[in-house]
Tab-separated table of C-alpha atoms and ligand atoms in Angstrom:
chain	number	residue	atom	x	y	z
A	635	UNK	CA	-19.728	-21.059	-13.236
A	636	UNK	CA	-16.399	-22.085	-14.645
A	637	UNK	CA	-12.957	-20.277	-13.848
A	638	UNK	CA	-9.458	-21.256	-14.211
A	639	UNK	CA	-8.747	-21.916	-10.396
A	640	UNK	CA	-10.751	-21.938	-7.584
A	641	UNK	CA	-9.416	-20.171	-4.778
A	642	UNK	CA	-11.468	-21.221	-0.965
A	643	UNK	CA	-10.042	-18.798	1.602
A	644	UNK	CA	-9.627	-15.003	1.501
A	645	UNK	CA	-6.873	-15.661	3.835
A	646	UNK	CA	-3.200	-13.911	2.841
A	647	UNK	CA	-2.704	-17.466	1.122
A	648	UNK	CA	-5.788	-17.056	-1.122
A	649	UNK	CA	-6.018	-13.868	-1.824
A	650	UNK	CA	-2.159	-13.332	-2.238
A	651	UNK	CA	-2.434	-16.157	-4.516
A	652	UNK	CA	-5.585	-14.624	-6.728
A	653	UNK	CA	-3.821	-11.254	-6.953
A	654	UNK	CA	-0.703	-12.816	-8.576
A	655	UNK	CA	-2.426	-15.369	-10.770
A	656	UNK	CA	-4.395	-12.041	-12.065
A	657	UNK	CA	-1.275	-10.508	-13.261
A	658	UNK	CA	-0.071	-13.376	-15.068
A	659	UNK	CA	-3.338	-13.968	-16.686
A	660	UNK	CA	-4.818	-16.601	-15.285
A	661	UNK	CA	-8.544	-16.419	-13.608
A	662	UNK	CA	-9.693	-17.202	-10.232
A	663	UNK	CA	-12.881	-17.438	-8.402
A	664	UNK	CA	-12.142	-16.828	-4.363
A	665	UNK	CA	-14.855	-18.619	-2.216
A	666	UNK	CA	-14.876	-17.270	1.687
A	667	UNK	CA	-17.089	-17.982	4.426
A	668	UNK	CA	-17.049	-14.952	6.228
A	669	UNK	CA	-17.803	-11.202	4.968
A	670	UNK	CA	-15.373	-8.753	4.105
A	671	UNK	CA	-16.245	-6.788	6.925
A	672	UNK	CA	-15.092	-9.762	9.295
A	673	UNK	CA	-11.592	-10.437	7.072
A	674	UNK	CA	-10.827	-7.160	7.070
A	675	UNK	CA	-10.972	-6.901	10.982
A	676	UNK	CA	-9.899	-9.802	12.435
A	677	UNK	CA	-6.682	-9.093	14.556
A	678	UNK	CA	-3.601	-11.377	14.323
A	679	UNK	CA	0.008	-11.463	12.591
A	680	UNK	CA	2.384	-8.362	12.323
A	681	UNK	CA	5.953	-9.230	11.112
A	682	UNK	CA	6.489	-9.629	7.385
A	683	UNK	CA	9.410	-11.061	6.505
A	684	UNK	CA	11.819	-9.237	3.684
A	685	UNK	CA	11.088	-11.693	0.724
A	686	UNK	CA	7.150	-11.229	1.763
A	687	UNK	CA	7.566	-7.352	1.554
A	688	UNK	CA	9.917	-7.958	-1.767
A	689	UNK	CA	7.008	-10.393	-3.112
A	690	UNK	CA	4.210	-7.211	-1.521
A	691	UNK	CA	5.860	-4.569	-3.722
A	692	UNK	CA	6.889	-6.311	-7.083
A	693	UNK	CA	3.504	-7.387	-7.316
A	694	UNK	CA	1.904	-3.521	-6.715
A	695	UNK	CA	0.076	-3.971	-3.355
A	696	UNK	CA	3.346	-2.382	-1.616
A	697	UNK	CA	2.373	1.085	-1.051
A	698	UNK	CA	0.493	1.782	1.789
A	699	UNK	CA	2.795	-0.920	3.443
A	700	UNK	CA	5.620	1.609	2.683
A	701	UNK	CA	4.380	4.042	4.120
A	702	UNK	CA	2.323	2.871	7.562
A	703	UNK	CA	4.433	-0.375	7.856
A	704	UNK	CA	7.716	-0.212	10.331
A	705	UNK	CA	10.956	-1.262	9.241
A	706	UNK	CA	12.636	-2.941	12.243
A	707	UNK	CA	16.458	-3.767	11.847
A	708	UNK	CA	17.190	-5.818	14.621
A	709	UNK	CA	14.640	-7.292	17.475
A	710	UNK	CA	15.432	-7.857	21.241
A	711	UNK	CA	15.596	-10.513	23.763
A	712	UNK	CA	15.585	-9.787	27.865
A	713	UNK	CA	16.505	-12.398	29.981
A	714	UNK	CA	17.755	-12.569	33.589
A	715	UNK	CA	16.388	-9.021	33.411
A	716	UNK	CA	19.060	-7.768	30.589
A	717	UNK	CA	18.041	-7.190	27.188
A	718	UNK	CA	19.991	-8.032	24.069
A	719	UNK	CA	19.846	-7.084	20.671
A	720	UNK	CA	19.903	-9.013	17.119
A	721	UNK	CA	21.394	-6.430	14.518
A	722	UNK	CA	19.435	-8.731	11.939
A	723	UNK	CA	20.350	-6.089	9.249
A	724	UNK	CA	23.851	-6.676	9.519
A	725	UNK	CA	23.668	-10.596	10.497
A	726	UNK	CA	21.666	-10.825	7.041
A	727	UNK	CA	23.581	-8.325	4.587
A	728	UNK	CA	20.972	-5.791	5.047
A	729	UNK	CA	17.844	-7.702	5.198
A	730	UNK	CA	14.970	-6.361	7.564
A	731	UNK	CA	11.697	-7.128	8.760
A	732	UNK	CA	8.594	-5.213	8.439
A	733	UNK	CA	5.580	-4.784	11.620
A	734	UNK	CA	2.299	-4.494	9.287
A	735	UNK	CA	-0.713	-6.115	10.852
A	736	UNK	CA	-2.100	-9.132	8.631
A	737	UNK	CA	-5.701	-7.355	8.259
A	738	UNK	CA	-4.382	-4.590	6.462
A	739	UNK	CA	-2.480	-6.740	4.309
A	740	UNK	CA	-5.738	-8.103	3.763
A	741	UNK	CA	-7.613	-4.958	2.854
A	742	UNK	CA	-4.165	-4.193	0.006
A	743	UNK	CA	-5.160	-7.351	-1.571
A	744	UNK	CA	-9.159	-7.344	-1.152
A	745	UNK	CA	-9.079	-3.676	-3.033
A	746	UNK	CA	-6.555	-4.277	-5.565
A	747	UNK	CA	-8.353	-7.365	-6.032
A	748	UNK	CA	-12.001	-5.358	-6.498
A	749	UNK	CA	-10.194	-2.670	-8.680
A	750	UNK	CA	-8.979	-5.150	-11.192
A	751	UNK	CA	-12.574	-6.805	-10.783
A	752	UNK	CA	-11.976	-9.985	-9.695
A	753	UNK	CA	-14.483	-12.108	-8.391
A	754	UNK	CA	-14.297	-12.783	-4.254
A	755	UNK	CA	-17.879	-14.631	-3.417
A	756	UNK	CA	-18.443	-13.655	0.674
A	757	UNK	CA	-20.612	-15.267	3.063
A	758	UNK	CA	-20.443	-18.577	1.340
A	759	UNK	CA	-21.914	-21.661	2.819
A	760	UNK	CA	-21.392	-25.038	3.139
A	761	UNK	CA	-18.490	-25.116	1.042
A	762	UNK	CA	-17.540	-28.219	-0.438
A	763	UNK	CA	-14.603	-30.013	-3.258
A	764	UNK	CA	-15.525	-32.609	-5.626
A	765	UNK	CA	-13.772	-34.552	-8.258
A	766	UNK	CA	-10.135	-33.281	-7.390
A	767	UNK	CA	-9.428	-36.635	-9.099
A	768	UNK	CA	-10.059	-35.452	-12.297
A	769	UNK	CA	-9.406	-32.656	-14.811
A	770	UNK	CA	-12.698	-30.705	-13.937
A	771	UNK	CA	-12.758	-30.411	-10.237
A	772	UNK	CA	-15.328	-28.669	-8.692
A	773	UNK	CA	-16.552	-26.410	-5.745
A	774	UNK	CA	-20.055	-26.188	-4.471
A	775	UNK	CA	-21.443	-23.712	-2.074
A	776	UNK	CA	-24.589	-22.222	-0.749
A	777	UNK	CA	-25.381	-18.083	-0.681
A	778	UNK	CA	-28.577	-17.156	0.534
A	779	UNK	CA	-29.598	-20.177	0.454
A	780	UNK	CA	-29.271	-20.913	-3.164
A	781	UNK	CA	-26.787	-24.191	-4.530
A	782	UNK	CA	-23.707	-23.363	-6.676
A	783	UNK	CA	-21.214	-25.054	-8.256
A	784	UNK	CA	-17.973	-23.919	-10.320
A	785	UNK	CA	-16.201	-26.131	-12.442
A	786	UNK	CA	-11.910	-25.099	-12.192
A	787	UNK	CA	-9.056	-26.613	-13.524
A	788	UNK	CA	-7.431	-26.504	-10.348
A	789	UNK	CA	-8.477	-25.821	-7.022
A	790	UNK	CA	-6.607	-23.986	-4.478
A	791	UNK	CA	-7.319	-24.649	-0.724
A	792	UNK	CA	-6.900	-21.573	0.843
A	793	UNK	CA	-8.937	-22.147	4.123
A	794	UNK	CA	-7.057	-22.095	6.891
A	795	UNK	CA	-6.849	-24.767	9.524
A	796	UNK	CA	-10.495	-25.806	10.206
A	797	UNK	CA	-11.501	-25.638	5.809
A	798	UNK	CA	-12.500	-28.252	4.217
A	799	UNK	CA	-9.782	-28.810	1.625
A	800	UNK	CA	-7.066	-30.666	4.037
A	801	UNK	CA	-9.996	-33.109	4.913
A	802	UNK	CA	-10.567	-33.612	0.911
A	803	UNK	CA	-7.102	-35.333	0.373
A	804	UNK	CA	-8.103	-38.609	1.144
A	805	UNK	CA	-6.683	-40.638	4.663
A	806	UNK	CA	-4.432	-42.972	3.553
A	807	UNK	CA	-1.877	-40.506	1.335
A	808	UNK	CA	-2.255	-38.017	3.885
A	809	UNK	CA	-0.127	-37.811	7.153
A	810	UNK	CA	-0.340	-35.323	10.311
A	811	UNK	CA	2.578	-34.411	11.788
A	812	UNK	CA	1.983	-32.294	15.360
A	813	UNK	CA	2.788	-31.064	18.604
A	814	UNK	CA	0.588	-29.195	20.730
A	815	UNK	CA	2.585	-26.842	23.757
A	816	UNK	CA	0.748	-26.355	27.081
A	817	UNK	CA	0.926	-22.551	26.429
A	818	UNK	CA	-1.385	-20.243	24.812
A	819	UNK	CA	-0.687	-16.385	24.546
A	820	UNK	CA	-2.686	-13.723	25.876
A	821	UNK	CA	-2.657	-10.686	23.029
A	822	UNK	CA	-3.944	-7.335	23.444
A	823	UNK	CA	-4.369	-4.140	21.103
A	824	UNK	CA	-3.765	-1.056	23.790
A	825	UNK	CA	-4.023	2.784	22.626
A	826	UNK	CA	-0.551	3.676	24.201
A	827	UNK	CA	2.566	5.550	22.634
A	828	UNK	CA	5.335	2.985	21.348
A	829	UNK	CA	7.592	1.664	24.569
A	830	UNK	CA	10.732	0.147	22.071
A	831	UNK	CA	11.775	1.062	18.605
A	832	UNK	CA	11.931	-3.001	18.071
A	833	UNK	CA	10.484	-5.698	19.316
A	834	UNK	CA	11.165	-7.364	22.979
A	835	UNK	CA	11.235	-11.248	23.421
A	836	UNK	CA	10.832	-11.934	26.925
A	837	UNK	CA	11.997	-14.769	28.763
A	838	UNK	CA	10.880	-14.638	32.681
A	839	UNK	CA	10.178	-16.955	35.481
A	840	UNK	CA	6.604	-16.012	35.273
A	841	UNK	CA	6.203	-16.764	31.464
A	842	UNK	CA	7.318	-15.575	27.929
A	843	UNK	CA	6.142	-12.195	27.047
A	844	UNK	CA	6.292	-10.131	23.625
A	845	UNK	CA	6.012	-5.998	23.407
A	846	UNK	CA	5.626	-5.264	19.487
A	847	UNK	CA	3.638	-2.823	17.898
A	848	UNK	CA	1.254	-1.305	15.206
A	849	UNK	CA	1.068	2.126	14.942
A	850	UNK	CA	2.361	5.280	16.830
A	851	UNK	CA	-1.082	5.164	18.440
A	852	UNK	CA	-1.693	1.724	18.898
A	853	UNK	CA	0.724	-1.113	20.046
A	854	UNK	CA	0.204	-4.956	20.007
A	855	UNK	CA	1.251	-7.258	23.107
A	856	UNK	CA	1.180	-10.779	24.419
A	857	UNK	CA	1.654	-12.241	27.788
A	858	UNK	CA	2.011	-16.367	27.996
A	859	UNK	CA	-0.569	-17.589	29.711
A	860	UNK	CA	-2.355	-21.068	30.468
A	861	UNK	CA	-4.193	-22.093	26.586
A	862	UNK	CA	-7.168	-22.931	28.817
A	863	UNK	CA	-7.735	-19.875	30.524
A	864	UNK	CA	-10.778	-17.090	30.309
A	865	UNK	CA	-9.782	-13.707	28.795
A	866	UNK	CA	-12.536	-13.161	31.381
A	867	UNK	CA	-10.285	-13.615	34.303
A	868	UNK	CA	-7.572	-11.019	32.763
A	869	UNK	CA	-8.778	-7.553	33.691
A	870	UNK	CA	-6.742	-4.813	31.922
A	871	UNK	CA	-5.291	-4.305	35.462
A	872	UNK	CA	-4.259	-7.667	35.699
A	873	UNK	CA	-2.487	-7.440	32.179
A	874	UNK	CA	-0.831	-4.005	32.813
A	875	UNK	CA	0.349	-5.991	36.127
A	876	UNK	CA	1.900	-8.748	34.885
A	877	UNK	CA	3.468	-6.873	31.658
A	878	UNK	CA	4.846	-4.658	34.412
A	879	UNK	CA	6.267	-7.583	36.174
A	880	UNK	CA	7.355	-9.748	32.947
A	881	UNK	CA	9.056	-6.461	30.872
A	882	UNK	CA	9.933	-3.897	33.252
A	883	UNK	CA	13.714	-3.675	33.987
A	884	UNK	CA	15.670	-1.928	36.572
A	885	UNK	CA	17.527	0.391	34.271
A	886	UNK	CA	14.070	2.206	34.206
A	887	UNK	CA	12.416	0.948	31.331
A	888	UNK	CA	8.775	0.350	32.337
A	889	UNK	CA	5.556	-0.497	30.095
A	890	UNK	CA	3.408	2.088	29.095
A	891	UNK	CA	0.051	1.921	29.995
A	892	UNK	CA	-3.065	3.043	28.579
A	893	UNK	CA	-6.547	1.872	27.597
A	894	UNK	CA	-6.872	-1.775	26.042
A	895	UNK	CA	-9.136	-2.017	22.908
A	896	UNK	CA	-8.993	-5.485	21.998
A	897	UNK	CA	-7.568	-9.095	24.051
A	898	UNK	CA	-7.967	-12.250	23.445
A	899	UNK	CA	-6.395	-15.910	24.529
A	900	UNK	CA	-4.922	-18.437	21.543
A	901	UNK	CA	-3.667	-21.859	22.126
A	902	UNK	CA	-0.003	-22.810	20.433
A	903	UNK	CA	0.646	-26.037	17.886
A	904	UNK	CA	3.114	-27.319	15.629
A	905	UNK	CA	1.152	-28.622	12.894
A	906	UNK	CA	2.176	-30.489	9.353
A	907	UNK	CA	-0.187	-32.301	6.799
A	908	UNK	CA	1.862	-34.361	4.243
A	909	UNK	CA	1.371	-33.856	1.104
A	910	UNK	CA	-0.079	-30.552	0.194
A	911	UNK	CA	-1.335	-31.987	-3.282
A	912	UNK	CA	-3.705	-34.474	-4.510
A	913	UNK	CA	-4.983	-34.728	-8.366
A	914	UNK	CA	-5.826	-30.779	-8.925
A	915	UNK	CA	-6.269	-30.229	-5.597
A	916	UNK	CA	-2.724	-27.977	-3.683
A	917	UNK	CA	-3.342	-26.561	-0.210
A	918	UNK	CA	-1.402	-23.850	0.949
A	919	UNK	CA	-0.982	-22.103	3.889
A	920	UNK	CA	-2.806	-22.598	7.952
A	921	UNK	CA	-4.705	-24.970	5.603
A	922	UNK	CA	-1.348	-27.136	5.596
A	923	UNK	CA	0.778	-26.034	8.247
A	924	UNK	CA	0.375	-24.369	11.709
A	925	UNK	CA	3.143	-22.845	13.874
A	926	UNK	CA	3.489	-21.208	17.018
A	927	UNK	CA	3.985	-17.293	16.766
A	928	UNK	CA	6.953	-16.596	18.744
A	929	UNK	CA	8.607	-17.358	15.235
A	930	UNK	CA	6.325	-14.517	13.094
A	931	UNK	CA	6.282	-17.496	10.435
A	932	UNK	CA	2.585	-18.184	10.137
A	933	UNK	CA	1.602	-15.627	7.044
A	934	UNK	CA	5.027	-15.488	5.284
A	935	UNK	CA	4.815	-19.147	4.855
A	936	UNK	CA	1.420	-18.974	3.524
A	937	UNK	CA	3.016	-16.477	1.099
A	938	UNK	CA	6.082	-18.282	-0.092
A	939	UNK	CA	3.426	-21.514	-0.515
A	940	UNK	CA	1.198	-19.686	-2.833
A	941	UNK	CA	4.296	-18.406	-4.779
A	942	UNK	CA	5.573	-21.742	-5.570
A	943	UNK	CA	2.186	-22.535	-6.421
A	944	UNK	CA	1.350	-19.317	-8.796
A	945	UNK	CA	4.545	-20.315	-10.555
A	946	UNK	CA	3.490	-23.799	-10.587
A	947	UNK	CA	0.555	-22.855	-12.656
A	948	UNK	CA	2.072	-20.192	-14.770
A	949	UNK	CA	4.462	-23.188	-15.760
A	950	UNK	CA	1.398	-25.294	-16.394
A	951	UNK	CA	-0.675	-22.255	-18.527
A	952	UNK	CA	2.080	-21.597	-20.454
A	953	UNK	CA	3.984	-25.007	-21.641
A	954	UNK	CA	1.875	-27.548	-20.692
A	955	UNK	CA	4.081	-28.586	-18.518
A	956	UNK	CA	3.709	-30.188	-14.530
A	957	UNK	CA	7.033	-29.896	-13.049
A	958	UNK	CA	6.766	-27.675	-10.956
A	959	UNK	CA	3.098	-28.300	-10.040
A	960	UNK	CA	3.993	-32.096	-9.899
A	961	UNK	CA	6.764	-31.053	-7.300
A	962	UNK	CA	5.242	-28.395	-4.963
A	963	UNK	CA	4.262	-30.165	-1.974
A	964	UNK	CA	7.951	-30.803	-1.517
A	965	UNK	CA	9.474	-27.612	-2.795
A	966	UNK	CA	6.984	-26.055	-0.256
A	967	UNK	CA	7.999	-28.312	2.877
A	968	UNK	CA	11.692	-28.030	2.434
A	969	UNK	CA	10.962	-24.401	3.660
A	970	UNK	CA	7.981	-25.203	6.207
A	971	UNK	CA	10.155	-27.720	8.102
A	972	UNK	CA	13.132	-25.188	8.613
A	973	UNK	CA	10.554	-22.794	9.643
A	974	UNK	CA	8.759	-25.547	11.920
A	975	UNK	CA	12.033	-25.787	13.002
A	976	UNK	CA	12.852	-22.352	13.813
A	977	UNK	CA	9.197	-21.464	15.253
A	978	UNK	CA	9.570	-24.745	17.748
A	979	UNK	CA	13.055	-23.345	18.727
A	980	UNK	CA	12.051	-20.050	19.711
A	981	UNK	CA	9.171	-21.363	21.433
A	982	UNK	CA	10.653	-23.571	23.612
A	983	UNK	CA	13.618	-21.290	24.468
A	984	UNK	CA	11.349	-18.514	25.072
A	985	UNK	CA	8.421	-19.923	27.146
A	986	UNK	CA	7.936	-21.331	30.888
A	987	UNK	CA	7.029	-25.156	30.918
A	988	UNK	CA	5.086	-25.765	34.076
A	989	UNK	CA	6.471	-29.524	34.115
A	990	UNK	CA	9.667	-28.000	33.580
A	991	UNK	CA	12.963	-28.094	36.473
A	992	UNK	CA	15.037	-25.304	37.445
A	993	UNK	CA	17.422	-27.924	35.844
A	994	UNK	CA	15.281	-26.751	32.386
A	995	UNK	CA	14.869	-23.294	32.538
A	996	UNK	CA	19.078	-22.863	33.499
A	997	UNK	CA	19.430	-24.902	29.577
A	998	UNK	CA	16.869	-21.895	28.414
A	999	UNK	CA	18.882	-19.017	30.199
A	1000	UNK	CA	22.210	-20.925	28.417
A	1001	UNK	CA	20.777	-20.930	25.232
A	1002	UNK	CA	19.927	-17.391	24.738
A	1003	UNK	CA	23.299	-16.244	26.502
A	1004	UNK	CA	24.512	-18.361	23.642
A	1005	UNK	CA	22.758	-16.591	21.145
A	1006	UNK	CA	23.129	-13.607	22.252
A	1007	UNK	CA	26.850	-13.817	22.565
A	1008	UNK	CA	27.864	-15.567	19.564
A	1009	UNK	CA	28.096	-14.521	16.098
A	1010	UNK	CA	27.396	-17.701	14.756
A	1011	UNK	CA	23.954	-18.387	16.191
A	1012	UNK	CA	22.984	-14.659	16.449
A	1013	UNK	CA	23.423	-14.866	12.532
A	1014	UNK	CA	21.516	-18.319	12.765
A	1015	UNK	CA	18.372	-16.784	14.263
A	1016	UNK	CA	18.376	-13.587	12.509
A	1017	UNK	CA	18.712	-15.344	8.819
A	1018	UNK	CA	15.360	-17.758	9.802
A	1019	UNK	CA	13.435	-14.349	11.712
A	1020	UNK	CA	14.013	-12.029	8.642
A	1021	UNK	CA	13.218	-15.043	6.200
A	1022	UNK	CA	14.793	-17.606	4.676
A	1023	UNK	CA	14.577	-17.551	0.556
A	1024	UNK	CA	11.697	-18.376	-1.729
A	1025	UNK	CA	13.303	-21.198	-3.810
A	1026	UNK	CA	12.009	-23.003	-6.689
A	1027	UNK	CA	15.177	-25.632	-6.844
A	1028	UNK	CA	16.187	-26.851	-10.467
A	1029	UNK	CA	14.280	-23.966	-11.901
A	1030	UNK	CA	15.185	-20.353	-12.666
A	1031	UNK	CA	11.983	-19.604	-12.849
A	1032	UNK	CA	10.904	-15.543	-12.694
A	1033	UNK	CA	7.176	-14.452	-12.507
A	1034	UNK	CA	6.121	-13.298	-16.408
A	1035	UNK	CA	5.594	-9.638	-15.866
A	1036	UNK	CA	7.949	-6.633	-15.579
A	1037	UNK	CA	7.319	-6.030	-12.389
A	1038	UNK	CA	7.601	-9.291	-10.346
A	1039	UNK	CA	11.926	-10.304	-10.417
A	1040	UNK	CA	11.647	-11.512	-6.573
B	1736	LIG	P1	-6.504	-17.643	7.055
B	1736	LIG	O1	-5.784	-16.370	7.529
B	1736	LIG	O2	-6.836	-18.322	8.428
B	1736	LIG	O3	-7.365	-17.705	5.765
B	1736	LIG	C1	-8.266	-18.223	6.084
B	1736	LIG	C2	-9.714	-18.287	5.137
B	1736	LIG	O4	-10.316	-19.648	4.967
B	1736	LIG	C3	-11.645	-19.271	5.750
B	1736	LIG	N1	-12.436	-20.315	5.479
B	1736	LIG	C4	-13.262	-20.174	4.417
B	1736	LIG	N2	-13.413	-19.953	3.427
B	1736	LIG	C5	-14.899	-20.784	2.660
B	1736	LIG	N3	-15.035	-22.048	3.450
B	1736	LIG	C6	-14.675	-22.460	4.537
B	1736	LIG	N4	-15.366	-23.625	5.380
B	1736	LIG	C7	-13.954	-21.971	5.296
B	1736	LIG	N5	-13.205	-22.061	6.442
B	1736	LIG	C8	-12.089	-21.345	6.136
B	1736	LIG	C9	-11.585	-18.329	6.361
B	1736	LIG	O5	-12.227	-17.896	6.682
B	1736	LIG	C10	-10.177	-17.345	6.110
B	1736	LIG	O6	-10.752	-15.819	5.507
B	1736	LIG	O7	-4.950	-18.921	6.708
B	1736	LIG	P2	-4.159	-18.362	6.011
B	1736	LIG	O8	-4.371	-17.712	4.654
B	1736	LIG	O9	-3.118	-19.213	5.367
B	1736	LIG	O10	-3.079	-17.554	6.573
B	1736	LIG	C11	-1.898	-17.977	7.623
B	1736	LIG	C12	-2.109	-16.715	8.569
B	1736	LIG	O11	-3.243	-16.266	8.900
B	1736	LIG	C13	-1.571	-17.197	10.185
B	1736	LIG	O12	-0.779	-18.525	9.740
B	1736	LIG	C14	-1.026	-15.875	11.005
B	1736	LIG	O13	-1.837	-15.019	10.979
B	1736	LIG	C15	-0.145	-16.413	11.393
B	1736	LIG	N6	0.708	-15.466	12.647
B	1736	LIG	C16	1.624	-14.754	11.797
B	1736	LIG	N7	2.427	-15.014	11.087
B	1736	LIG	C17	3.194	-14.284	10.625
B	1736	LIG	O14	3.921	-14.446	9.560
B	1736	LIG	N8	3.821	-13.368	11.476
B	1736	LIG	C18	3.761	-12.841	12.439
B	1736	LIG	O15	3.354	-11.687	13.165
B	1736	LIG	C19	2.128	-13.769	13.256
B	1736	LIG	N9	1.519	-13.538	14.357
B	1736	LIG	C20	0.137	-14.634	13.919
B	1736	LIG	C21	0.537	-14.024	14.663
B	1736	LIG	C22	-1.151	-15.840	14.217
B	1736	LIG	C23	-1.622	-15.113	15.411
B	1736	LIG	N10	-3.118	-16.222	15.931
B	1736	LIG	C24	-3.885	-15.637	16.398
B	1736	LIG	C25	-2.866	-17.589	15.950
B	1736	LIG	C26	-0.148	-13.522	15.513
B	1736	LIG	C27	-1.142	-14.424	16.300
B	1736	LIG	C28	-1.415	-14.591	17.616
B	1737	LIG	C1	3.125	-9.067	16.274
B	1737	LIG	O1	2.778	-7.762	16.168
B	1737	LIG	O2	1.748	-9.191	16.651
B	1737	LIG	C2	3.885	-10.348	16.804
B	1737	LIG	C3	5.197	-10.180	16.734
B	1737	LIG	C4	5.933	-10.823	16.330
B	1737	LIG	C5	5.650	-12.376	17.308
B	1737	LIG	C6	4.098	-12.486	16.876
B	1737	LIG	C7	3.104	-11.526	16.472
B	1737	LIG	O3	6.199	-13.074	16.866
């Protein structure tokens, strides 16, 4: 098999890249180790930045998101038992976030690729990368026991944190920086009506809690727990008791209980791989970086990475020039490090660290008090939360299609 861009991984990064390149007439094959049902059923992110929403809309895959997603103008921060609203729309000149589940974005992208006759190979085993320092890099994999090879012009490694692409960049030119937090998130999906029109991020002495939403019937909530805890220790009753303890307030606000239809625990880390490119290999999304979910940035970074990459590939195929591709890593990392800073800051401000004393707790509360009372500080939170601009510095480079004007 031969293609222009071989893409490993059908997550948001891989599928969006395949979609954007297709709109520019560039051919791709996506190789995914899981089944279509699995990727469309994995429950993860929920918050889409304004730039992500704009790009999904401009590239023609935003229709269902517009109908079923929920636009939020603000978020609420709760501490010391009191709730404070950050009016993001007002503070950012009209930008908002949209709450729309990641697996719905995946469904929309897969449907668009399938409808356009795009090639996605599901259930691919033993995926490996070869000859990335040559002009004909190759992806090998097994499907139903048979060996296959795809010869490409470029490979995009969009295979998440545990995929093989990052490891294909030689150790001597790759630096990895990371921080592992002593926190985990227990996430639930519950069949209840919405409890609040906007997300509530709560700093409580028992630990962090986040109230989010999915639909009028299903809500998404998170509790800070020990990352090594076992979900079996968390009965539905215990989860609701803990949510009540952390989020209910004296003014009568009370969590609404209902059947819990999904629950799991994830650990939290910050991670950046520098460089994000080597030879004809470019890595994007969670393959290159991880943020703790407190800032709601992971999926959004995956989308901004592939926006840069698609522009670089388009420039190459249109003009033979590699200026954007050569700077891919540098361009992406500028935005990634700012999102790292924001996610780290939100995480440390909102979680209870068992190693901290009452001094550090008081500093957290002072920080929250400052953020919610100073226009300068709340503007900083708001502009990062709705998403910093997608930039390709030095280039006023627009997508080539009339519908793509982000
Ligand atoms: P993904 O989604 O991990 O997709 C990678 C794909 O590659 C496949 N793969 C392979 N394929 C072939 N061969 C191999 N050897 C392979 N190994 C792996 C995988 O099966 C998979 O299909 O990476 P991508 O595309 O970079 O997307 C990143 C996002 O998924 C991630 O950053 C977000 O989910 C993070 N995140 C959030 N991000 C936001 O922007 N807003 C949020 O509100 C938000 N909330 C969250 C989150 C992540 C969470 N968890 C579960 C960690 C909330 C949570 C709880
Ligand atoms: C979610 O709805 O899943 C969600 C919302 C905000 C976050 C993380 C996850 O910061």
